[in-house]
Amino acid sequence: DLESYNSMGNADNILPDSTLKKGQAHCVGLSLLFLMMAEKQNLTANLIRTPGHVFIRACENRKCVDIEMLKNGKVVPEDYYFKTGRMTQKEVENNSYFTPIKGGKKLKSSIYLSLGYIASKNNQQKLAELFYKKSIDADRSFAEGYSNLASVYSLMGSFRQSKIYMKTSLAINPHHIPSLLNSAILSWKEKDESKAFKLLKKAQEIN
């Protein structure tokens, strides 16, 4: 069986050829592999982005299904990603998530985002900083890149930089729960308990 998030610490697992060779995969690697096969079968399929994750939406004769590659290609109901806490209805309404990744820039941004996650997970924060900046450069409308970069700066002790990128993330997507929670933590560290509680309350209301 394919190992999914257990093998996310290896950047090679994002690549389709490594996914086939090693039997280990990141959601991006599995989804790209599916897209390659779908193209050969003339099947319409798109990569769909949710917080920290991507999945496949395949369509035929105007009927679409959502395919979760980390569940061995299982078709899941549309509300699956809400029930698992991957995103909120408000984020969908403002087109932050649940829209097809079309064009090379958005795909590039998602790949760099995944590489940044892996680098940070392996305690390579300077490398994670580089990847998250490349993710932002590829798609400046995506809040998650700014949020993740802010988290890296926080881990590195650069709280001023962290606040700048967290603020940008929330300006793009005011309903981004990780940014709200991380902003609350920063406010707590600065001993601004009132602001921290307000941010936590807002995150709870959204969730």
Coordinates of C-alpha atoms in Angstrom, one line a residue:
D1 CA 0.0 0.0 0.0
L2 CA 1.1 3.6 -0.6
E3 CA 2.2 5.4 2.4
S4 CA 0.8 9.0 2.4
Y5 CA 1.5 11.5 5.1
N6 CA 3.9 9.1 6.8
S7 CA 6.3 9.8 4.0
M8 CA 5.8 13.6 3.7
G9 CA 9.3 14.3 5.0
N10 CA 10.8 13.3 1.7
A11 CA 10.7 15.9 -1.1
D12 CA 11.0 13.2 -3.7
N13 CA 7.6 11.9 -2.8
I14 CA 6.0 14.9 -4.6
L15 CA 7.3 13.7 -7.9
P16 CA 5.2 11.1 -9.9
D17 CA 8.2 9.0 -11.0
S18 CA 9.3 8.6 -7.3
T19 CA 5.8 7.8 -6.3
L20 CA 5.7 4.9 -8.7
K21 CA 9.3 3.8 -7.9
K22 CA 9.1 3.9 -4.1
G23 CA 5.5 3.4 -3.3
Q24 CA 5.5 6.4 -1.1
A25 CA 3.6 9.6 -1.9
H26 CA 2.6 13.1 -1.0
C27 CA -1.0 14.1 -2.1
V28 CA 0.6 16.3 -4.8
G29 CA 2.6 13.4 -6.2
L30 CA -0.4 11.0 -6.3
S31 CA -2.7 13.7 -7.8
L32 CA -0.2 14.6 -10.5
L33 CA 0.1 10.9 -11.4
F34 CA -3.7 10.7 -11.7
L35 CA -3.8 13.8 -13.9
M36 CA -1.2 12.2 -16.3
M37 CA -3.2 9.0 -16.6
A38 CA -6.5 11.0 -17.0
E39 CA -5.0 12.9 -19.9
K40 CA -4.1 9.7 -21.7
Q41 CA -7.7 8.5 -21.2
N42 CA -9.2 11.8 -22.4
L43 CA -10.8 12.2 -19.0
T44 CA -11.4 15.8 -17.7
A45 CA -9.8 16.1 -14.3
N46 CA -8.6 19.0 -12.3
L47 CA -6.4 19.5 -9.2
I48 CA -8.5 21.2 -6.4
R49 CA -6.8 23.0 -3.6
T50 CA -7.8 23.0 0.1
P51 CA -5.8 24.1 3.1
G52 CA -2.5 22.1 3.0
H53 CA -3.9 19.6 0.6
V54 CA -4.9 18.9 -3.0
F55 CA -7.4 16.3 -4.4
I56 CA -8.8 15.4 -7.8
R57 CA -12.1 16.4 -9.3
A58 CA -12.9 14.2 -12.4
C59 CA -15.8 15.0 -14.7
E60 CA -17.5 13.2 -17.5
N61 CA -20.8 14.1 -19.3
R62 CA -21.3 17.1 -17.0
K63 CA -21.1 14.8 -13.9
C64 CA -18.2 15.4 -11.5
V65 CA -16.8 13.3 -8.6
D66 CA -14.2 14.2 -6.0
I67 CA -11.4 11.7 -5.6
E68 CA -9.2 11.5 -2.5
M69 CA -5.9 10.0 -3.5
L70 CA -4.8 9.6 0.1
K71 CA -7.7 7.2 0.6
N72 CA -6.5 4.9 -2.3
G73 CA -8.5 6.9 -4.9
K74 CA -11.8 6.7 -3.1
V75 CA -14.7 8.9 -4.3
V76 CA -15.7 11.1 -1.4
P77 CA -18.8 13.3 -1.0
E78 CA -18.4 17.1 -1.5
D79 CA -18.8 17.8 2.2
Y80 CA -15.9 15.4 3.1
Y81 CA -13.4 18.3 3.2
F82 CA -15.7 20.4 5.4
K83 CA -16.2 17.5 7.8
T84 CA -12.5 16.8 8.1
G85 CA -11.9 20.4 8.9
R86 CA -9.8 21.1 5.8
M87 CA -11.7 24.3 5.0
T88 CA -14.7 26.4 5.9
Q89 CA -17.8 27.5 3.9
K90 CA -16.7 31.1 4.1
E91 CA -13.3 30.3 2.5
V92 CA -15.2 28.6 -0.4
E93 CA -17.5 31.5 -0.8
N94 CA -14.6 34.0 -1.3
N95 CA -12.8 31.5 -3.7
S96 CA -9.9 30.9 -1.4
Y97 CA -10.3 27.1 -1.8
F98 CA -12.2 24.4 -3.7
T99 CA -11.5 25.9 -7.1
P100 CA -9.5 24.1 -9.8
I101 CA -5.8 24.8 -10.1
K102 CA -5.6 26.0 -13.7
G103 CA -2.4 27.4 -15.2
G104 CA 1.2 26.7 -14.4
K105 CA 1.6 29.4 -11.8
K106 CA -1.0 28.1 -9.4
L107 CA 0.3 24.5 -9.8
K108 CA 3.9 25.8 -9.3
S109 CA 2.7 27.6 -6.2
S110 CA 1.2 24.5 -4.7
I111 CA 4.3 22.4 -5.4
Y112 CA 6.6 25.0 -3.7
L113 CA 4.1 25.1 -0.8
S114 CA 4.5 21.4 -0.4
L115 CA 8.3 21.6 -0.6
G116 CA 8.2 24.3 2.0
Y117 CA 6.1 22.1 4.3
I118 CA 8.6 19.3 4.0
A119 CA 11.6 21.5 4.6
S120 CA 10.0 22.9 7.7
K121 CA 9.0 19.5 8.9
N122 CA 12.7 18.5 8.6
N123 CA 13.7 21.6 10.6
Q124 CA 15.3 23.2 7.5
Q125 CA 13.6 26.5 8.2
K126 CA 15.9 28.6 5.9
L127 CA 15.1 26.2 3.0
A128 CA 11.4 26.4 3.9
E129 CA 11.6 30.2 3.8
L130 CA 13.0 30.0 0.3
F131 CA 10.3 27.6 -0.9
Y132 CA 7.4 29.6 0.6
K133 CA 8.7 32.8 -1.0
K134 CA 8.8 31.0 -4.3
S135 CA 5.2 29.8 -3.7
I136 CA 4.2 33.4 -3.0
D137 CA 6.0 34.7 -6.1
A138 CA 4.1 32.1 -8.2
D139 CA 0.7 33.0 -6.8
R140 CA 0.3 36.2 -4.7
S141 CA -3.4 35.6 -4.2
F142 CA -2.9 32.5 -2.1
A143 CA -3.1 33.2 1.7
E144 CA -1.5 29.9 2.7
G145 CA 1.9 30.7 1.4
Y146 CA 2.1 33.9 3.5
S147 CA 0.7 32.1 6.5
N148 CA 3.2 29.3 6.3
L149 CA 6.1 31.7 5.8
A150 CA 4.9 33.7 8.8
S151 CA 5.0 30.4 10.8
V152 CA 8.6 29.8 9.7
Y153 CA 9.7 33.2 10.8
S154 CA 8.1 32.6 14.1
L155 CA 10.0 29.4 14.5
M156 CA 13.2 31.3 13.6
G157 CA 12.4 34.0 16.2
S158 CA 11.8 36.7 13.6
F159 CA 8.5 37.8 15.1
R160 CA 8.4 41.2 13.3
Q161 CA 8.6 39.4 9.9
S162 CA 6.1 36.8 11.1
K163 CA 3.6 39.6 11.9
I164 CA 4.0 41.2 8.5
Y165 CA 3.3 38.0 6.6
M166 CA 0.5 36.9 8.9
K167 CA -1.2 40.3 8.4
T168 CA -0.9 39.9 4.6
S169 CA -2.4 36.4 4.8
L170 CA -5.4 37.7 6.8
A171 CA -5.8 40.6 4.3
I172 CA -6.1 38.0 1.5
N173 CA -8.3 35.6 3.5
P174 CA -9.8 36.9 6.7
H175 CA -11.2 33.5 7.4
H176 CA -7.9 31.6 7.3
I177 CA -8.0 29.8 10.6
P178 CA -4.3 28.9 10.9
S179 CA -3.4 32.6 10.4
L180 CA -5.9 33.6 13.1
L181 CA -4.5 31.0 15.5
N182 CA -0.9 31.9 14.8
S183 CA -1.7 35.6 15.1
A184 CA -3.3 34.9 18.5
I185 CA -0.1 33.1 19.6
L186 CA 2.1 36.0 18.5
S187 CA -0.2 38.4 20.4
W188 CA 0.0 36.2 23.5
K189 CA 3.8 36.2 23.3
E190 CA 3.7 40.0 23.1
K191 CA 1.5 40.0 26.2
D192 CA -1.5 41.4 24.4
E193 CA -3.9 38.9 25.9
S194 CA -7.0 40.9 24.9
K195 CA -6.1 40.7 21.2
A196 CA -5.1 37.1 21.5
F197 CA -8.5 36.2 22.9
K198 CA -10.3 38.2 20.2
L199 CA -8.4 36.3 17.5
L200 CA -9.1 32.9 19.1
K201 CA -12.8 33.8 19.4
K202 CA -13.0 34.8 15.7
A203 CA -11.3 31.5 14.7
Q204 CA -13.8 29.6 16.8
E205 CA -16.8 31.4 15.3
I206 CA -15.5 30.6 11.8
N207 CA -14.9 26.9 12.6

